[in-house]
Coordinates of C-alpha atoms in Angstrom, one line a residue:
M1101 CA 0.0 0.0 0.0
I1102 CA 1.1 3.6 -0.7
I1103 CA 0.5 6.3 1.8
Y1104 CA 0.2 10.0 0.7
T1105 CA -0.4 13.1 2.7
G1106 CA -2.0 16.2 1.1
Y1107 CA -5.1 18.0 0.0
I1108 CA -8.0 17.5 -2.4
K1109 CA -7.5 20.2 -5.1
K1110 CA -10.3 19.5 -7.7
I1111 CA -13.3 17.2 -7.9
R1112 CA -13.9 15.8 -11.3
F1113 CA -16.8 13.6 -10.4
Y1114 CA -18.8 12.9 -7.2
S1115 CA -21.9 10.7 -6.6
E1116 CA -23.9 11.8 -3.5
S1117 CA -25.7 8.4 -3.4
S1118 CA -22.6 6.3 -3.2
N1119 CA -19.9 8.8 -2.1
Y1120 CA -17.8 7.7 -5.1
L1121 CA -15.4 10.4 -6.4
V1122 CA -12.8 11.1 -8.9
A1123 CA -10.5 13.9 -7.7
L1124 CA -7.1 15.5 -8.3
I1125 CA -5.0 15.5 -5.1
E1126 CA -1.9 17.5 -4.2
V1127 CA 0.5 15.4 -2.0
E1128 CA 3.8 16.1 -0.3
Q1129 CA 5.4 13.0 -1.8
E1130 CA 4.9 14.0 -5.5
D1131 CA 5.5 17.2 -7.4
K1132 CA 2.4 16.8 -9.6
L1133 CA -1.3 16.4 -9.1
I1134 CA -2.5 12.8 -8.9
T1135 CA -5.8 11.4 -10.1
M1136 CA -7.5 9.6 -7.2
T1137 CA -10.6 7.4 -7.3
G1138 CA -12.5 6.0 -4.3
Y1139 CA -15.2 6.6 -1.7
M1140 CA -15.1 9.6 0.6
N1141 CA -17.7 11.4 2.7
N1142 CA -17.6 14.9 4.3
F1143 CA -14.5 15.9 2.5
N1144 CA -13.3 19.4 1.6
D1145 CA -10.2 21.2 0.2
Y1146 CA -9.1 22.7 3.5
D1147 CA -8.5 19.6 5.6
K1148 CA -5.2 17.8 5.2
Y1149 CA -5.6 14.0 4.6
E1150 CA -3.6 10.8 4.8
F1151 CA -4.6 8.8 1.7
T1152 CA -3.8 5.0 1.7
G1153 CA -4.2 3.0 -1.5
D1154 CA -2.5 1.7 -4.6
Y1155 CA -2.2 2.4 -8.3
V1156 CA -4.4 0.7 -10.9
I1157 CA -4.6 1.0 -14.6
H1158 CA -8.0 2.0 -15.9
P1159 CA -8.6 0.7 -19.5
K1160 CA -9.9 4.2 -20.6
Y1161 CA -8.4 6.7 -18.2
G1162 CA -5.0 5.1 -17.5
K1163 CA -3.0 5.2 -14.3
Q1164 CA -5.1 6.2 -11.2
F1165 CA -4.5 6.1 -7.4
K1166 CA -7.3 3.9 -6.0
L1167 CA -8.1 5.0 -2.4
E1168 CA -8.6 2.3 0.2
Q1169 CA -8.8 4.4 3.3
Y1170 CA -8.2 7.9 4.6
R1171 CA -8.1 10.0 7.7
I1172 CA -7.8 13.7 8.5
I1173 CA -4.4 15.0 9.7
Y1174 CA -4.8 18.0 11.9
A1175 CA -2.2 20.7 11.8
K1176 CA 0.4 21.0 14.6
E1177 CA 2.3 24.1 13.7
D1178 CA 0.9 27.4 14.9
D1179 CA 0.7 29.1 11.5
E1180 CA -1.0 26.0 10.0
L1181 CA -3.5 25.9 12.8
I1182 CA -4.3 29.6 12.5
K1183 CA -4.8 29.2 8.7
Y1184 CA -7.0 26.1 9.2
L1185 CA -9.2 27.6 12.0
S1186 CA -9.7 30.8 10.0
S1187 CA -10.6 29.0 6.8
P1188 CA -14.1 29.1 5.3
L1189 CA -14.8 25.8 7.1
F1190 CA -15.3 27.8 10.3
K1191 CA -17.9 30.4 9.5
G1192 CA -17.5 33.6 11.5
I1193 CA -14.1 32.7 12.8
G1194 CA -11.5 35.1 11.4
K1195 CA -7.7 35.2 11.7
T1196 CA -7.7 37.2 14.9
L1197 CA -9.9 34.8 16.9
A1198 CA -8.0 31.8 15.4
T1199 CA -4.8 33.3 16.6
E1200 CA -6.3 33.7 20.1
I1201 CA -7.4 30.1 20.2
V1202 CA -3.9 28.8 19.2
N1203 CA -2.1 31.1 21.6
T1204 CA -4.5 30.2 24.5
L1205 CA -4.9 26.5 24.0
G1206 CA -1.6 25.6 22.4
E1207 CA -0.6 23.3 19.5
D1208 CA -3.0 20.5 20.6
C1209 CA -5.9 22.9 20.6
I1210 CA -8.0 20.8 18.2
D1211 CA -7.8 17.7 20.4
K1212 CA -8.7 19.8 23.5
I1213 CA -11.7 21.3 21.7
K1214 CA -13.0 18.0 20.5
T1215 CA -12.6 16.5 24.0
D1216 CA -14.3 19.4 25.7
K1217 CA -15.9 22.3 23.8
H1218 CA -15.9 24.4 26.9
S1219 CA -12.2 24.6 26.7
L1220 CA -12.9 27.5 24.3
D1221 CA -14.6 29.5 27.0
I1222 CA -11.3 31.0 28.3
V1223 CA -10.4 32.3 24.8
R1224 CA -10.7 36.1 24.6
G1225 CA -13.5 37.1 22.1
M1226 CA -15.2 33.7 22.2
T1227 CA -19.0 33.6 22.2
E1228 CA -21.4 30.7 22.6
K1229 CA -22.3 30.8 18.9
R1230 CA -18.7 30.8 17.8
R1231 CA -17.9 28.0 20.3
E1232 CA -20.7 25.8 18.9
T1233 CA -19.6 26.5 15.3
I1234 CA -16.0 25.5 15.9
Y1235 CA -17.0 22.3 17.9
E1236 CA -19.6 21.2 15.4
T1237 CA -17.3 21.7 12.4
L1238 CA -14.4 19.8 14.1
T1239 CA -16.6 16.8 15.2
S1240 CA -19.1 16.7 12.2
G1241 CA -17.0 14.1 10.4
D1242 CA -16.0 12.0 13.4
Y1243 CA -19.0 9.6 13.1
D1244 CA -18.4 9.2 9.4
Q1245 CA -14.8 8.4 10.1
E1246 CA -15.8 5.8 12.7
V1247 CA -18.2 4.2 10.2
M1248 CA -15.5 4.3 7.5
R1249 CA -13.0 2.6 9.9
F1250 CA -15.6 -0.1 10.7
F1251 CA -16.0 -0.9 7.0
M1252 CA -12.3 -0.8 6.3
G1253 CA -11.3 -2.7 9.4
H1254 CA -13.5 -5.6 8.4
G1255 CA -12.5 -5.6 4.8
I1256 CA -15.9 -4.5 3.6
S1257 CA -16.4 -2.7 0.3
L1258 CA -17.3 1.0 0.6
K1259 CA -19.5 0.8 -2.5
N1260 CA -22.8 1.0 -0.6
L1261 CA -21.6 3.1 2.3
G1262 CA -23.2 6.3 1.0
L1263 CA -26.6 4.6 0.6
I1264 CA -26.4 3.1 4.1
Q1265 CA -25.4 6.3 5.8
A1266 CA -27.9 8.4 4.0
F1267 CA -30.7 6.1 5.3
Y1268 CA -29.6 5.3 8.8
Q1269 CA -27.7 8.5 9.7
D1270 CA -26.4 8.2 13.3
K1271 CA -27.9 4.7 13.6
T1272 CA -25.6 3.3 11.0
L1273 CA -23.1 1.5 13.3
D1274 CA -25.9 0.1 15.5
V1275 CA -27.6 -1.5 12.5
L1276 CA -24.3 -2.8 11.0
Q1277 CA -23.2 -4.3 14.3
N1278 CA -26.5 -5.8 15.5
N1279 CA -28.6 -6.7 12.4
P1280 CA -26.9 -6.0 9.0
Y1281 CA -29.7 -8.1 7.3
Q1282 CA -32.0 -5.1 8.0
L1283 CA -30.2 -3.5 5.0
I1284 CA -32.0 -5.8 2.6
E1285 CA -35.4 -4.5 3.8
D1286 CA -34.5 -0.9 4.0
I1287 CA -32.1 -0.1 1.2
D1288 CA -33.0 -0.7 -2.5
G1289 CA -30.1 -2.3 -4.3
I1290 CA -28.7 -4.2 -1.3
G1291 CA -29.5 -7.9 -1.5
F1292 CA -28.9 -10.9 0.7
K1293 CA -25.4 -11.6 -0.6
T1294 CA -24.1 -8.1 0.3
A1295 CA -25.7 -8.1 3.8
D1296 CA -24.6 -11.7 4.5
E1297 CA -21.0 -10.9 3.6
L1298 CA -21.1 -7.9 5.9
A1299 CA -22.6 -10.0 8.7
I1300 CA -20.1 -12.9 8.4
K1301 CA -17.1 -10.5 8.2
T1302 CA -18.3 -8.8 11.4
G1303 CA -18.6 -12.1 13.3
G1304 CA -22.1 -13.2 12.5
S1305 CA -23.0 -16.9 13.0
L1306 CA -23.8 -19.1 10.0
D1307 CA -26.9 -20.4 11.8
A1308 CA -28.0 -17.2 13.4
P1309 CA -31.8 -16.8 13.5
N1310 CA -31.7 -13.4 11.8
R1311 CA -29.6 -14.9 9.0
I1312 CA -32.0 -17.8 8.4
K1313 CA -35.0 -15.5 8.5
A1314 CA -33.4 -13.0 6.2
G1315 CA -32.6 -15.9 3.8
I1316 CA -36.3 -17.1 3.8
I1317 CA -37.6 -13.6 3.1
Y1318 CA -35.0 -13.0 0.4
S1319 CA -35.9 -16.3 -1.2
I1320 CA -39.6 -15.4 -1.4
K1321 CA -38.9 -11.9 -2.8
Q1322 CA -36.2 -13.2 -5.2
Y1323 CA -38.6 -15.8 -6.6
G1324 CA -41.0 -13.0 -7.3
F1325 CA -38.4 -11.0 -9.2
N1326 CA -37.3 -14.1 -11.2
T1327 CA -40.8 -15.2 -12.2
G1328 CA -43.0 -12.1 -11.9
S1329 CA -45.2 -13.9 -9.4
T1330 CA -46.4 -12.2 -6.2
Y1331 CA -46.4 -15.4 -4.2
C1332 CA -44.6 -18.7 -4.1
L1333 CA -45.2 -22.3 -2.9
L1334 CA -43.2 -23.9 -0.1
D1335 CA -41.0 -26.1 -2.4
E1336 CA -40.2 -23.0 -4.4
I1337 CA -39.0 -21.1 -1.3
K1338 CA -36.9 -24.1 -0.2
T1339 CA -35.3 -24.4 -3.7
M1340 CA -34.3 -20.7 -3.6
F1341 CA -33.2 -20.9 0.0
T1342 CA -30.8 -23.8 -0.5
K1343 CA -29.0 -21.7 -3.2
I1344 CA -27.9 -19.1 -0.7
I1345 CA -27.7 -20.9 2.7
Y1346 CA -26.4 -24.4 3.1
N1347 CA -26.6 -27.2 5.6
I1348 CA -29.7 -25.9 7.5
E1349 CA -31.9 -28.7 8.7
E1350 CA -35.5 -28.7 7.3
T1351 CA -36.9 -28.6 10.9
V1352 CA -34.9 -25.5 11.6
F1353 CA -36.1 -23.9 8.3
D1354 CA -39.7 -24.8 9.1
E1355 CA -39.4 -23.3 12.6
Y1356 CA -38.2 -19.9 11.4
L1357 CA -40.6 -19.8 8.5
N1358 CA -43.4 -20.3 11.1
E1359 CA -41.9 -17.5 13.2
L1360 CA -42.0 -15.2 10.3
I1361 CA -45.6 -16.0 9.7
D1362 CA -46.4 -15.4 13.4
E1363 CA -44.5 -12.0 13.2
G1364 CA -46.6 -11.0 10.1
L1365 CA -43.6 -10.7 7.8
V1366 CA -44.8 -13.7 5.7
V1367 CA -48.4 -14.3 4.9
L1368 CA -49.7 -17.9 4.3
E1369 CA -53.0 -18.2 2.4
E1370 CA -54.2 -21.4 0.7
E1371 CA -50.7 -22.8 0.6
R1372 CA -49.4 -19.6 -1.0
Y1373 CA -46.6 -17.7 0.7
Y1374 CA -46.5 -14.0 0.3
Y1375 CA -44.0 -11.4 1.6
Y1376 CA -46.3 -9.2 3.7
E1377 CA -45.7 -6.1 1.6
M1378 CA -46.8 -7.8 -1.6
Y1379 CA -49.8 -9.4 0.1
E1380 CA -51.0 -6.0 1.3
A1381 CA -50.4 -4.5 -2.1
E1382 CA -52.6 -7.0 -3.9
K1383 CA -55.3 -6.6 -1.3
N1384 CA -55.2 -2.9 -1.6
I1385 CA -55.3 -2.9 -5.4
A1386 CA -58.3 -5.3 -5.4
S1387 CA -60.2 -3.2 -2.8
F1388 CA -59.5 0.1 -4.6
L1389 CA -60.6 -1.2 -8.0
K1390 CA -63.7 -2.8 -6.5
N1391 CA -64.8 0.5 -4.9
L1392 CA -63.9 2.4 -8.1
I1393 CA -65.9 0.0 -10.4
N1394 CA -68.9 0.0 -8.2
Q1395 CA -69.3 3.8 -8.6
P1396 CA -72.4 4.8 -10.6
E1397 CA -71.8 5.7 -14.2
E1398 CA -71.1 9.4 -15.1
I1399 CA -74.2 11.1 -16.6
V1400 CA -73.2 12.5 -20.0
D1401 CA -75.2 13.9 -22.9
E1402 CA -74.4 11.4 -25.7
A1403 CA -75.6 13.8 -28.4
E1404 CA -73.2 16.5 -27.0
V1405 CA -70.4 14.0 -26.9
A1406 CA -71.1 13.0 -30.6
R1407 CA -71.1 16.7 -31.5
L1408 CA -67.8 17.5 -29.7
L1409 CA -66.2 14.4 -31.3
K1410 CA -67.3 15.4 -34.8
N1411 CA -66.0 18.9 -34.3
Y1412 CA -62.7 17.6 -33.1
E1413 CA -62.4 15.2 -36.1
Q1414 CA -63.1 18.0 -38.5
K1415 CA -60.7 20.3 -36.9
Q1416 CA -57.9 17.7 -36.9
G1417 CA -58.8 16.4 -40.4
I1418 CA -59.1 12.8 -39.1
E1419 CA -61.8 10.2 -38.6
Y1420 CA -61.7 7.9 -35.7
A1421 CA -62.4 4.2 -36.1
S1422 CA -65.4 2.6 -34.4
K1423 CA -63.3 1.1 -31.6
Q1424 CA -61.6 4.4 -30.9
K1425 CA -65.0 6.1 -30.7
E1426 CA -66.2 3.3 -28.4
A1427 CA -63.2 3.9 -26.1
I1428 CA -63.9 7.6 -25.9
N1429 CA -67.6 7.1 -25.1
Y1430 CA -67.0 4.4 -22.6
F1431 CA -64.3 6.4 -20.7
L1432 CA -66.6 9.4 -20.4
K1433 CA -69.2 7.3 -18.7
S1434 CA -67.2 4.8 -16.7
S1435 CA -64.9 5.0 -13.7
C1436 CA -62.3 2.5 -14.9
M1437 CA -61.2 1.3 -18.4
I1438 CA -58.2 -0.4 -20.0
L1439 CA -57.2 0.7 -23.5
T1440 CA -54.9 -1.8 -25.2
G1441 CA -53.6 -2.8 -28.6
G1442 CA -50.4 -3.4 -30.5
P1443 CA -48.0 -0.7 -31.7
G1444 CA -49.3 1.8 -34.2
T1445 CA -53.0 1.3 -33.3
G1446 CA -53.5 4.8 -31.9
K1447 CA -53.8 4.1 -28.2
T1448 CA -52.0 7.2 -27.0
T1449 CA -53.3 9.3 -29.9
I1450 CA -57.0 9.1 -28.9
V1451 CA -56.2 10.3 -25.4
Q1452 CA -55.9 13.8 -26.9
A1453 CA -59.5 13.8 -28.2
L1454 CA -60.7 11.9 -25.1
L1455 CA -59.3 14.5 -22.7
K1456 CA -60.3 17.5 -24.8
I1457 CA -63.9 16.4 -24.7
Y1458 CA -63.7 15.4 -21.1
K1459 CA -62.4 18.9 -20.1
T1460 CA -65.2 20.5 -22.1
L1461 CA -67.8 18.5 -20.2
F1462 CA -66.2 18.6 -16.8
P1463 CA -63.9 21.7 -16.7
E1464 CA -63.5 21.6 -12.9
D1465 CA -62.1 18.1 -12.6
K1466 CA -58.3 17.8 -12.0
I1467 CA -56.6 15.5 -14.4
G1468 CA -53.3 13.7 -13.8
L1469 CA -51.2 12.2 -16.7
V1470 CA -48.4 9.8 -15.8
A1471 CA -46.2 7.1 -17.3
P1472 CA -43.4 4.9 -15.9
T1473 CA -40.7 6.6 -18.0
G1474 CA -39.8 10.3 -18.6
R1475 CA -39.8 9.7 -22.4
A1476 CA -43.4 8.3 -22.4
A1477 CA -44.5 11.1 -20.1
K1478 CA -43.0 13.7 -22.4
R1479 CA -44.8 12.2 -25.4
L1480 CA -48.1 12.2 -23.5
N1481 CA -47.6 15.9 -22.7
E1482 CA -46.8 16.8 -26.3
L1483 CA -49.9 14.9 -27.6
T1484 CA -52.4 16.3 -25.1
G1485 CA -51.0 19.7 -24.1
I1486 CA -51.6 18.7 -20.5
S1487 CA -48.7 18.5 -18.0
A1488 CA -47.5 14.9 -17.6
C1489 CA -44.8 13.3 -15.5
T1490 CA -43.4 10.0 -14.3
I1491 CA -45.2 8.0 -11.7
H1492 CA -42.4 8.5 -9.2
R1493 CA -42.4 12.2 -9.7
L1494 CA -46.1 12.4 -9.2
L1495 CA -45.8 10.5 -5.9
K1496 CA -42.7 12.6 -4.9
W1497 CA -40.4 9.6 -4.5
D1498 CA -37.2 10.2 -2.4
L1499 CA -34.2 8.3 -3.7
H1500 CA -32.3 8.1 -0.4
S1501 CA -35.1 7.0 1.8
N1502 CA -37.0 5.1 -0.9
T1503 CA -40.3 6.7 0.4
F1504 CA -43.1 8.5 -1.3
A1505 CA -44.3 11.9 0.0
M1506 CA -47.7 11.4 -1.6
N1507 CA -49.5 8.7 0.4
E1508 CA -52.7 7.9 2.3
K1509 CA -51.9 10.8 4.7
N1510 CA -51.0 13.2 1.9
P1511 CA -53.3 12.2 -1.0
L1512 CA -53.0 13.4 -4.6
D1513 CA -55.2 16.3 -5.6
I1514 CA -56.5 14.4 -8.7
E1515 CA -59.9 13.2 -9.8
V1516 CA -59.0 11.7 -13.1
L1517 CA -55.8 9.6 -13.7
V1518 CA -54.4 8.4 -17.0
I1519 CA -51.5 6.0 -16.9
D1520 CA -49.7 5.3 -20.2
E1521 CA -47.3 2.4 -20.9
F1522 CA -49.2 0.6 -18.1
S1523 CA -47.6 -2.8 -19.0
M1524 CA -44.5 -1.6 -17.3
V1525 CA -46.2 -0.8 -13.9
D1526 CA -45.7 -3.5 -11.2
C1527 CA -47.8 -4.5 -8.3
L1528 CA -46.1 -2.4 -5.6
L1529 CA -46.0 0.8 -7.7
L1530 CA -49.7 0.6 -8.5
H1531 CA -50.3 0.0 -4.8
R1532 CA -48.4 3.2 -4.1
I1533 CA -50.6 5.1 -6.6
F1534 CA -53.8 3.8 -5.0
L1535 CA -52.6 4.6 -1.4
A1536 CA -52.3 8.2 -2.5
G1537 CA -55.4 8.1 -4.7
K1538 CA -58.4 8.4 -2.4
R1539 CA -59.6 11.4 -4.4
I1540 CA -59.4 9.6 -7.7
R1541 CA -62.8 8.6 -9.2
K1542 CA -61.8 7.7 -12.8
I1543 CA -58.8 5.9 -14.2
L1544 CA -57.7 5.0 -17.7
F1545 CA -55.0 2.4 -18.1
I1546 CA -53.2 2.4 -21.5
G1547 CA -50.8 -0.4 -22.4
D1548 CA -50.0 -3.3 -24.7
Y1549 CA -50.3 -6.6 -22.9
H1550 CA -48.1 -8.2 -25.6
Q1551 CA -45.1 -6.3 -24.4
L1552 CA -42.8 -7.6 -21.7
P1553 CA -44.3 -7.3 -18.2
S1554 CA -42.8 -5.1 -15.5
V1555 CA -39.4 -6.0 -14.1
A1556 CA -40.7 -6.2 -10.5
P1557 CA -43.4 -8.8 -9.5
G1558 CA -46.9 -8.4 -10.7
N1559 CA -48.1 -8.7 -14.3
V1560 CA -50.7 -6.1 -13.5
L1561 CA -52.1 -5.2 -16.9
H1562 CA -52.5 -8.9 -17.9
D1563 CA -54.2 -9.7 -14.5
L1564 CA -56.6 -6.7 -14.7
I1565 CA -57.7 -7.8 -18.2
A1566 CA -58.1 -11.4 -17.0
A1567 CA -60.1 -10.1 -14.0
G1568 CA -62.7 -8.6 -16.3
I1569 CA -61.9 -4.9 -16.1
K1570 CA -63.6 -3.3 -19.1
T1571 CA -61.0 -3.5 -21.9
I1572 CA -61.1 -2.1 -25.4
E1573 CA -58.5 -3.5 -27.7
L1574 CA -57.5 -1.5 -30.8
D1575 CA -56.3 -3.7 -33.7
E1576 CA -56.2 -1.5 -36.7
I1577 CA -52.9 -0.1 -37.9
F1578 CA -53.2 3.5 -39.1
R1579 CA -51.9 4.9 -42.3
Q1580 CA -49.0 6.9 -40.8
T1581 CA -47.7 3.7 -39.1
K1582 CA -48.2 1.3 -41.9
E1583 CA -44.9 2.5 -43.4
S1584 CA -43.0 1.2 -40.4
G1585 CA -41.6 -2.2 -40.8
I1586 CA -41.0 -2.5 -37.1
I1587 CA -44.8 -2.2 -36.4
Q1588 CA -45.7 -4.5 -39.3
L1589 CA -43.3 -7.1 -38.0
A1590 CA -44.6 -6.8 -34.4
H1591 CA -48.2 -7.4 -35.6
H1592 CA -47.1 -10.4 -37.7
I1593 CA -45.5 -12.0 -34.7
I1594 CA -48.5 -11.2 -32.4
N1595 CA -50.9 -12.8 -35.0
E1596 CA -48.5 -15.7 -35.6
Q1597 CA -48.2 -14.9 -39.4
I1598 CA -44.8 -16.4 -39.6
D1599 CA -45.1 -17.6 -43.2
D1600 CA -45.5 -14.0 -44.4
T1601 CA -42.8 -12.5 -42.2
A1602 CA -39.8 -13.1 -44.6
S1603 CA -41.2 -10.7 -47.2
L1604 CA -41.3 -7.8 -44.8
F1605 CA -37.5 -7.7 -44.7
E1606 CA -37.5 -7.0 -48.4
Q1607 CA -40.3 -4.4 -48.2
Y1608 CA -39.1 -2.3 -45.3
P1609 CA -35.6 -0.7 -44.9
D1610 CA -36.0 -0.1 -41.1
I1611 CA -35.9 -3.9 -40.2
N1612 CA -33.1 -6.4 -40.8
F1613 CA -32.7 -10.1 -40.2
F1614 CA -29.4 -11.4 -38.9
S1615 CA -28.7 -15.1 -38.9
C1616 CA -26.5 -16.4 -36.1
P1617 CA -26.3 -19.4 -33.7
N1618 CA -28.0 -19.1 -30.3
Y1619 CA -24.8 -18.7 -28.4
D1620 CA -23.9 -15.6 -30.5
V1621 CA -27.2 -13.7 -30.1
V1622 CA -26.2 -11.6 -27.1
K1623 CA -22.9 -10.7 -28.6
N1624 CA -24.4 -9.7 -32.0
V1625 CA -27.2 -7.6 -30.3
K1626 CA -24.5 -5.7 -28.4
K1627 CA -22.6 -5.0 -31.6
I1628 CA -25.7 -3.7 -33.3
V1629 CA -26.7 -1.5 -30.4
Q1630 CA -23.1 -0.1 -30.1
K1631 CA -23.0 0.7 -33.8
A1632 CA -26.4 2.4 -33.6
I1633 CA -25.5 4.7 -30.8

């Protein structure tokens, strides 16, 4: 390991979520700036540091000093101490007061202040406010340093330290030392493997109850992510469990599984095992939709709707197909509807007319337009002229705490909600929408059930259609999209028109067929994408 002492001169990159940085450092041992990479928290360009690490060769950026650990080195010489204490780190503390502190308390003044802040009381010109400023500045990074030493002392990667500290704050060490498996539940992106490694490295037992329970919960949740299912059977849990924890007797497994059920963390219903959060989500979705569907139909003047639609068609120079008109009319009257169909069938396009007519009939109603992605939300906004955003933005999701500011206690101020690209919405996200949606009385789900379901558990669009929610499927490809080979190919695949597919590659320049063996598919896709971007 190489040890350098010096200062951070320039930050080239810093991630607040992970504390990863790329910086230029000026060190006493070299006569040039060094590029350093690693994880640091609460750093500045006034503190002097001891950097410990080694050089690595990055394939793109070349030679870099990879930081493994660091500590602050406090000044000992009078002039350095005065310069440090009068730096912008200590607001309101000028050179005169800094000189008084050093002259009064001596060269070990920083240690004295950190041990007892009231040691500053004998310094001439000191006030309570200044004393607190100095003490808080000097000690603010102590806990971070202690956490850092804990990680480094146990050989634990600092990759997730930023996320962990942002969530637990001053409880970080307590959680790490007593139940690191809590990280799996609290912090998105930390799984069983990471938490288990941390627990084992800090002296955790291989047959510890919290380890076995965490493994069972992880197995249930991971099965859901692997399959899209919101529950699993007992054999499926055991299969997943034995992949991560070995040599645990079946009676011990059964004992802790039953404890989890008694504690309410796992729900057993008709031989189906649910993680409690997923069970509550499904129950809430079902209850919300049942109440929504049972609302009486909206009273609308059908003749007025026909007139408004005709005017809109004339103004836009278009004529809607019968199914599109059916969708518009049904939405105006009903409280819940699914609009589905393949690419190019005009799902999103008719929302413009639908909302235009709705706002004319019900001008006071507040409408919310959302989509899972920013790109889809932007397109929705451009088509309708109504502000649209992502679902996470609507619910005011906080990245660090993984919480939503809009919830049952702080509901959305929306009566009508339109969700585009609904096939990408998972069970837990829809649950979050409904928790915050007690004022919602009309919902339009728009999505293509032929597309891949959400990454997280819950094939919600497919399940809602299967449950009998009113669904209108558009199946006509419109003129402006008939020129797209991609859309034509998609519909051929959906309709299983395999025999006619080969001719499409001759007709349309925007699609190509590449012949390659199965083991080369991923490699070739990567090449094509890299070339395209």
